Amino acid sequence: MESAFELDTALLEFGIDLEKYGLPTTLENTGDLSRVIAGMHEHVVKKLDLWQYYVVDVKQNTTDAMTAWSEGRTMIPSSGFEGSDIGGLEGVKDWSLQQKASFLLQNKFVGGEGLGPRFHRKAGPETAAALLTALYGRFETSNQEAGHSTMTQILNEINSPFYAQYDGDMGVISQQVFDRVRYLRLDDDGPKMGPITKSSPFIETYFTRLPTNTTTKKHNSGSLSLVCNGWVWAANALKDHAGPDSRAYLRREVIVWSDCVKLRYGQSPKDNPFLWDFMARYTRLMAKYFAGFRIDNCHSTPMPVAEYLLDQAREVRPNLAIFAELFTGSEEMDWVFVKRLGISSLIREAMQAWSTQELSRLVHMHAGRPIGSFETEEISHNPSSGPKDLLANGINCIKRPQSGKVRRIKQSPLHALFMDCTHDNEMPAQKRDARDTLPNAALVSMCASATGSVMGYDEIYPKGVNIVADQRVYTSSSSDGPVEVGGGSGGIGGVKKVLNRLHTMMGKKGYEETFIDHQGEYITVHRLHPITRKGYFVAAHTAYPGCGDGHGSLPPVHLSGTHAKLMGCWKLEVDTSNAAKSVVLNDSKYLKGLPSKASDISDVRIDTNDGDTVLTMPSHFPPGSVALIETWIPSAEHSNGLDSFVAAGAAEAFSDLDLVELNFILYRCEPEERDSSSGRDGIYTIPNYGALVYAGLQGWWSVLKDVIRDNNLGHPICSHLRDGHWALDYVVGRLRRIAKRENRPSLLKPTEWLNERFDAIRKVPSFLLPRYFALVIQTAYNAAWDRSMKLLSDDIQHGQKFLQGLAMTSIQMSGTTKSASLDPFETTPSLAAGLPHFSSGWARCWGRDIFIALRGLYLATGRYDDAKEHIKAFASVLKHGMVPNLLSDGKAPRYNARDAIWFFLQNIQDYTEMVPNGMDILQERVKRRFLPFDDTYFEFDDPRAYSTESTIEDIIQEALQRHAVGLSFREANAGPSLDMQMRPEGFDIDVHVDWNTGIIFGGNQFNCGTWMDKMGESEKANSKGIPGTPRDGAAVELTGLLYSTLIWIARLHKGGMYKYNGVETIDGSSISFEEWSSKIKQNFERCYYIPTDQAEDEQHDVNSSLINRRGIYKDLYKAGKEYEDYQLRPNFPIAMTVAPDLFTPSKALYALEIADTVLRDPTGMATLDPSDLNYRPYYNNSEDSTDFATAKGRNYHQGPEWLWPTGFLLRAMLKFDLMRRKTPEERTEAFQQITRRLERCKKAIEESPWAGLAELTNKEGAFCGDSGDSHLPKLGQVDA
């Protein structure tokens, strides 16, 4: 504070010497003031040399640096000379002057922040000497002059921004002094203090200077000047503006209070033990006798001090109420104080409003929630099943109560103690019109917050009381005896009693919804109970300066669906004549109010017609008037209470639904809805918002859950509901049509339940309809969820919210459509590959996608029959030893996926191991769409179709036998009609086994037979017919899946549960499944592993020149383009999951760590190593450029992040991690590591309007507009 004190003293002396300098002491205008400010620069600022508080003393610092250099005292930072090269020396010589200055500033520089004494900023001499050594070598007489010159230049460069800071601060000082003196002596709204004299100084001093006496003379003179407390406009309230890091006092930015000084607490008791202890004892004493504290100027109290003292107080009185006067300038900063100090309420002042409009804003801020606000408490539901709704606070695995509601904390502004007037405020008679005392008090009392007042307000004191200096005694007619409610003389006590009683009652009973309207000088407030809908209405005519006797009448107020009764109407009349004021103000003994009377007003009209009410204020309703009216809504007075009726009976209504019916109730995207209704019905579109994602309840709930959470009554869905009943009609009408069309009478019960609830809420006023519609939808949604849980496995019913959300996607993705079925002759439920794009027609059922997801969506959820039906359906269309990628009902299956058969066989294995009596599926018989071991193609209605039968066991054997002898065929109906992007060579399918290794190879550079199946489509980029990722050769995941199948059936054969021992090869020889699997195991790591140590390359089949990353497993083996073998992709964890014994555990864990670090991002996995030259992480299918790599989305699998491989990665990580974990604590840690990596998936499924997981994202989880919104493999693998 040294510099601020010097300036403050000099300014005081300058003010005394104005006449000596020929400057005016009486300021007549701003011109006079400008002359004084110019004189201030000349006689104060220049003479003080304040710049010395900012800069480095160049001369002295140069001398110190040269001395250290000459003495060999150098200090090189631990980081060396960053950015330089050879030995950290040669590069330094090329540094710019700015780099050299930056080096000194960043290393051992003293005084970089804040202000201290003059020339407190210093460069470290030893560091400066090290820099000179790097530039010139050891100190020699020959380089002394050059070193001195260089160091001088560097220090001047360091000073450059400090001088700029000084110049800026001097400008601020001039402006601050100018503005403050102008306010004090010239402005019309200022005190106009008159001439500048010694008793009325030029400035308000920032310091209290203690006089010299017997006590003070014992102390250092520097300690006798104490800085005054104050506040800084729009400043950081957490910053100590008298501390070393602030220049606020020097810059004259502080509005000071001259009657109190700042105490030097420091940051903790150890900084000033006496002061902290003294104040702690005082605070504990106050807490002993008082139930609450009011913290004055909380924003200028150091946070550590406030925290410490309040902790002391709470040790004495734990439930101490804390009210704080806090003005930080932002609600966010207010919240910091409330949170850290445990503030009960912030004092807010109605008298701060300078207009009716501003008062309306303050009332709105503290009035409570808007009328018609949404119910955030969860409706009671089956405690054994639901998570419940996704508005729950994410608390998992907590046993739910058997009844009642889950009460969710409601959002609210910071709690306020809203004062109609405080001791710091001017009274209405001073600031506004005395008559405003009544409407101001009435509006405050209608707020849903704590309220308060000050003595003298109700009595209409003519001006605020100086509570420090005024010695007169308070008087009040309300203190002379019982206060009669209603009007009367001597202030507003009688009306205030009515208002206070009403405020207390509304607070206790939960009248928390309010509507505020502002029209001209009128404000109306309507406050209601959220359940009973009973309420109270106040109309207030404010009285601001110049209001006279009125501003026109308040237009009639329409209360829809509401009845009303007048409680009272009053106007306030006050004698504000000079004579009346003189009598009151000149009373030397008593504080009194102005003569006043609150009179009753009659003629408030309340007209009720057809359930609506119109309120008309009397023609004479002058400023200072209020009307108080009781209201109620008959339509909300249901026999059981409307809220209770809406919530009742849902569980019974939904109790008979099956999973397909729940798919209709909850979901159905646009293509599904159009398909099933022959184009008649689609999803609902909300004006000014857009279309829902589902026609069912999830579509509505995805919008409403956020609207409810945010209480967003301005959302387009709320406006739409207030405008009419179309949404209600749609929900019921749609379900009625589905029940009839699909012959599903079980849908009628929930439909009628919804209809009865909608009929009840159609009668409520339109402003309440959003709330009740949301309540009905939420109740129905919960009931449908609960019913779903009862139909799924116990693990799902009792699982975490995330697990249940994933399980619900099995219902979301599984349903019926007219255009897609598992059977060509009848409509059956089937899994959609993705919503909305892959949900109907030929695009719905994909063999690969279904069998990637089936384990998670059907087996893990207990939907065993559905799993079996999908297995049998695809088994029935086995051809070429493959199952189709596109089922097309079995009518026109397409066999172009080399991987689909292996995911299919893996799911049969999973079925036998996860389902009770699962082995029975091997003997299930299926009718064959094509003839066994015959590649002849014929249509589905050909007599040969479905003329033969095979068991699932036979199907498995046929698939393995066909692969053992090799596959070579051209797709049926090959050509543009089948695939308009494919080149002719792409239709040729070739698969063979290398019997030296047992590994199966297939594909070519013009087709893409694995899940990375994007075909080039751009003629402009010349990429049409050239796959982005052909993945020919032996894909690592297919080798793993093959091995998993072989060891499984070898085990079954050995146990007598599979009749076949092995297969015949193309040369006619036989090989057992055990022998085949042994070949793969013996060769797997030699063929696929890329060793960390190059010296081990000769032990593996690798081309060292093509290796980009070591310690991983190849994505391919012997691909058409050799470098593609070595690309890091997210496929090897699939093999690890299904065939862990192919991998050395330590190598597997290392490779998984690389995949986890390099490929895994927020939700998905990058499909290609970011260090790969082909990495293109942004997918845009509509881009048709000349870029061969990305045109028409050819980079679909060249970097964009797909989610479903994450499931296999995490399963593999858990599998191998548990191998090394020995103790329960270690195993728990393994599971926690997996759970942590699912956090973004949890968030994604909760936040997605589709209530699913997207197909893919762009780099680092960025949104991809061309991604599927809810994708089958993703959901299945994360659920698995």
PDB file of C-alpha atoms in Angstrom, residues 16-134:
ATOM      1  CA  ILE A  16      -4.808  22.401   0.202  1.00  0.00           C
ATOM      2  CA  ASP A  17      -2.366  24.125  -2.181  1.00  0.00           C
ATOM      3  CA  LEU A  18      -4.774  24.710  -5.067  1.00  0.00           C
ATOM      4  CA  GLU A  19      -4.743  28.482  -4.669  1.00  0.00           C
ATOM      5  CA  LYS A  20      -0.922  28.446  -4.581  1.00  0.00           C
ATOM      6  CA  TYR A  21      -0.939  26.734  -7.981  1.00  0.00           C
ATOM      7  CA  GLY A  22      -3.504  29.202  -9.344  1.00  0.00           C
ATOM      8  CA  LEU A  23      -6.233  26.585  -9.570  1.00  0.00           C
ATOM      9  CA  PRO A  24      -9.891  27.051  -8.578  1.00  0.00           C
ATOM     10  CA  THR A  25     -11.046  25.795  -5.195  1.00  0.00           C
ATOM     11  CA  THR A  26     -14.721  26.284  -6.065  1.00  0.00           C
ATOM     12  CA  LEU A  27     -15.638  24.213  -9.094  1.00  0.00           C
ATOM     13  CA  GLU A  28     -18.325  25.750 -11.280  1.00  0.00           C
ATOM     14  CA  ASN A  29     -18.189  23.274 -14.156  1.00  0.00           C
ATOM     15  CA  THR A  30     -16.226  20.373 -15.610  1.00  0.00           C
ATOM     16  CA  GLY A  31     -13.851  22.815 -17.248  1.00  0.00           C
ATOM     17  CA  ASP A  32     -12.683  23.942 -13.829  1.00  0.00           C
ATOM     18  CA  LEU A  33     -12.319  20.337 -12.795  1.00  0.00           C
ATOM     19  CA  SER A  34     -10.275  19.518 -15.902  1.00  0.00           C
ATOM     20  CA  ARG A  35      -7.847  22.333 -15.015  1.00  0.00           C
ATOM     21  CA  VAL A  36      -7.443  20.879 -11.529  1.00  0.00           C
ATOM     22  CA  ILE A  37      -6.794  17.393 -12.934  1.00  0.00           C
ATOM     23  CA  ALA A  38      -4.158  18.810 -15.281  1.00  0.00           C
ATOM     24  CA  GLY A  39      -2.551  20.481 -12.276  1.00  0.00           C
ATOM     25  CA  MET A  40      -2.658  17.176 -10.442  1.00  0.00           C
ATOM     26  CA  HIS A  41      -0.552  15.593 -13.173  1.00  0.00           C
ATOM     27  CA  GLU A  42       1.971  18.395 -13.047  1.00  0.00           C
ATOM     28  CA  HIS A  43       2.312  18.821  -9.291  1.00  0.00           C
ATOM     29  CA  VAL A  44       1.561  15.330  -7.985  1.00  0.00           C
ATOM     30  CA  VAL A  45       2.009  12.519 -10.491  1.00  0.00           C
ATOM     31  CA  LYS A  46       5.222  13.761 -12.067  1.00  0.00           C
ATOM     32  CA  LYS A  47       6.876  14.578  -8.757  1.00  0.00           C
ATOM     33  CA  LEU A  48       6.056  11.231  -7.131  1.00  0.00           C
ATOM     34  CA  ASP A  49       7.881   9.154  -9.774  1.00  0.00           C
ATOM     35  CA  LEU A  50       5.359   6.386  -9.250  1.00  0.00           C
ATOM     36  CA  TRP A  51       6.829   4.513 -12.228  1.00  0.00           C
ATOM     37  CA  GLN A  52       9.544   3.294  -9.863  1.00  0.00           C
ATOM     38  CA  TYR A  53       6.967   1.051  -8.173  1.00  0.00           C
ATOM     39  CA  TYR A  54       6.459  -0.758 -11.488  1.00  0.00           C
ATOM     40  CA  VAL A  55       9.808  -1.318 -13.164  1.00  0.00           C
ATOM     41  CA  VAL A  56      13.171  -3.009 -12.779  1.00  0.00           C
ATOM     42  CA  ASP A  57      16.092  -0.756 -11.812  1.00  0.00           C
ATOM     43  CA  VAL A  58      18.015  -1.341 -15.032  1.00  0.00           C
ATOM     44  CA  LYS A  59      21.285   0.143 -13.839  1.00  0.00           C
ATOM     45  CA  GLN A  60      21.415  -1.773 -10.561  1.00  0.00           C
ATOM     46  CA  ASN A  61      20.166  -5.061 -12.028  1.00  0.00           C
ATOM     47  CA  THR A  62      22.735  -4.853 -14.836  1.00  0.00           C
ATOM     48  CA  THR A  63      25.478  -4.282 -12.285  1.00  0.00           C
ATOM     49  CA  ASP A  64      24.292  -7.266 -10.221  1.00  0.00           C
ATOM     50  CA  ALA A  65      24.185  -9.502 -13.291  1.00  0.00           C
ATOM     51  CA  MET A  66      27.686  -8.456 -14.411  1.00  0.00           C
ATOM     52  CA  THR A  67      29.059  -9.070 -10.911  1.00  0.00           C
ATOM     53  CA  ALA A  68      27.566 -12.573 -10.800  1.00  0.00           C
ATOM     54  CA  TRP A  69      28.946 -13.289 -14.288  1.00  0.00           C
ATOM     55  CA  SER A  70      32.415 -12.106 -13.413  1.00  0.00           C
ATOM     56  CA  GLU A  71      32.405 -14.207 -10.221  1.00  0.00           C
ATOM     57  CA  GLY A  72      31.147 -17.315 -12.023  1.00  0.00           C
ATOM     58  CA  ARG A  73      27.903 -17.415 -10.006  1.00  0.00           C
ATOM     59  CA  THR A  74      25.522 -18.865 -12.607  1.00  0.00           C
ATOM     60  CA  MET A  75      22.253 -20.764 -12.154  1.00  0.00           C
ATOM     61  CA  ILE A  76      20.820 -22.696 -15.093  1.00  0.00           C
ATOM     62  CA  PRO A  77      17.132 -23.627 -14.593  1.00  0.00           C
ATOM     63  CA  SER A  78      16.306 -27.321 -14.234  1.00  0.00           C
ATOM     64  CA  SER A  79      14.602 -27.214 -17.637  1.00  0.00           C
ATOM     65  CA  GLY A  80      17.732 -25.789 -19.210  1.00  0.00           C
ATOM     66  CA  PHE A  81      17.469 -23.381 -22.083  1.00  0.00           C
ATOM     67  CA  GLU A  82      14.228 -24.760 -23.548  1.00  0.00           C
ATOM     68  CA  GLY A  83      13.939 -24.325 -27.273  1.00  0.00           C
ATOM     69  CA  SER A  84      17.682 -24.295 -27.859  1.00  0.00           C
ATOM     70  CA  ASP A  85      19.738 -27.089 -29.368  1.00  0.00           C
ATOM     71  CA  ILE A  86      23.328 -28.279 -28.910  1.00  0.00           C
ATOM     72  CA  GLY A  87      24.010 -28.410 -25.204  1.00  0.00           C
ATOM     73  CA  GLY A  88      21.421 -25.686 -24.618  1.00  0.00           C
ATOM     74  CA  LEU A  89      23.937 -23.058 -25.760  1.00  0.00           C
ATOM     75  CA  GLU A  90      24.120 -22.604 -29.513  1.00  0.00           C
ATOM     76  CA  GLY A  91      20.391 -22.056 -29.928  1.00  0.00           C
ATOM     77  CA  VAL A  92      20.378 -19.321 -27.289  1.00  0.00           C
ATOM     78  CA  LYS A  93      22.598 -17.164 -29.449  1.00  0.00           C
ATOM     79  CA  ASP A  94      19.845 -17.016 -32.055  1.00  0.00           C
ATOM     80  CA  TRP A  95      17.185 -15.916 -29.569  1.00  0.00           C
ATOM     81  CA  SER A  96      15.388 -12.651 -30.143  1.00  0.00           C
ATOM     82  CA  LEU A  97      15.484  -9.914 -27.536  1.00  0.00           C
ATOM     83  CA  GLN A  98      11.951 -10.868 -26.511  1.00  0.00           C
ATOM     84  CA  GLN A  99      12.970 -14.505 -25.973  1.00  0.00           C
ATOM     85  CA  LYS A 100      15.867 -13.449 -23.769  1.00  0.00           C
ATOM     86  CA  ALA A 101      13.607 -11.216 -21.704  1.00  0.00           C
ATOM     87  CA  SER A 102      11.038 -14.007 -21.423  1.00  0.00           C
ATOM     88  CA  PHE A 103      13.748 -16.381 -20.167  1.00  0.00           C
ATOM     89  CA  LEU A 104      14.632 -14.053 -17.287  1.00  0.00           C
ATOM     90  CA  LEU A 105      10.969 -13.388 -16.457  1.00  0.00           C
ATOM     91  CA  GLN A 106      10.227 -17.096 -16.213  1.00  0.00           C
ATOM     92  CA  ASN A 107      13.258 -18.011 -14.105  1.00  0.00           C
ATOM     93  CA  LYS A 108      13.898 -16.557 -10.647  1.00  0.00           C
ATOM     94  CA  PHE A 109      12.333 -13.183 -11.463  1.00  0.00           C
ATOM     95  CA  VAL A 110      11.120 -11.381  -8.315  1.00  0.00           C
ATOM     96  CA  GLY A 111       7.976  -9.235  -8.064  1.00  0.00           C
ATOM     97  CA  GLY A 112       6.227 -10.235 -11.253  1.00  0.00           C
ATOM     98  CA  GLU A 113       2.742  -9.772  -9.827  1.00  0.00           C
ATOM     99  CA  GLY A 114       1.335  -6.882  -7.811  1.00  0.00           C
ATOM    100  CA  LEU A 115       3.164  -3.916  -6.344  1.00  0.00           C
ATOM    101  CA  GLY A 116       5.766  -3.536  -3.622  1.00  0.00           C
ATOM    102  CA  PRO A 117       8.329  -0.900  -2.701  1.00  0.00           C
ATOM    103  CA  ARG A 118      10.106   1.112  -5.356  1.00  0.00           C
ATOM    104  CA  PHE A 119      12.154  -1.069  -7.720  1.00  0.00           C
ATOM    105  CA  HIS A 120      10.922  -4.231  -6.027  1.00  0.00           C
ATOM    106  CA  ARG A 121      11.009  -6.090  -9.305  1.00  0.00           C
ATOM    107  CA  LYS A 122      14.351  -7.786  -9.923  1.00  0.00           C
ATOM    108  CA  ALA A 123      15.897 -10.257 -12.328  1.00  0.00           C
ATOM    109  CA  GLY A 124      17.785 -13.104 -10.696  1.00  0.00           C
ATOM    110  CA  PRO A 125      21.493 -12.178 -10.964  1.00  0.00           C
ATOM    111  CA  GLU A 126      22.692 -15.796 -11.235  1.00  0.00           C
ATOM    112  CA  THR A 127      20.112 -16.591 -13.930  1.00  0.00           C
ATOM    113  CA  ALA A 128      21.080 -13.445 -15.815  1.00  0.00           C
ATOM    114  CA  ALA A 129      24.739 -14.493 -15.512  1.00  0.00           C
ATOM    115  CA  ALA A 130      23.863 -17.935 -16.929  1.00  0.00           C
ATOM    116  CA  LEU A 131      22.221 -16.263 -19.912  1.00  0.00           C
ATOM    117  CA  LEU A 132      25.310 -14.091 -20.498  1.00  0.00           C
ATOM    118  CA  THR A 133      27.483 -17.201 -20.303  1.00  0.00           C
ATOM    119  CA  ALA A 134      25.321 -18.915 -22.926  1.00  0.00           C
TER     120      ALA A 134
END
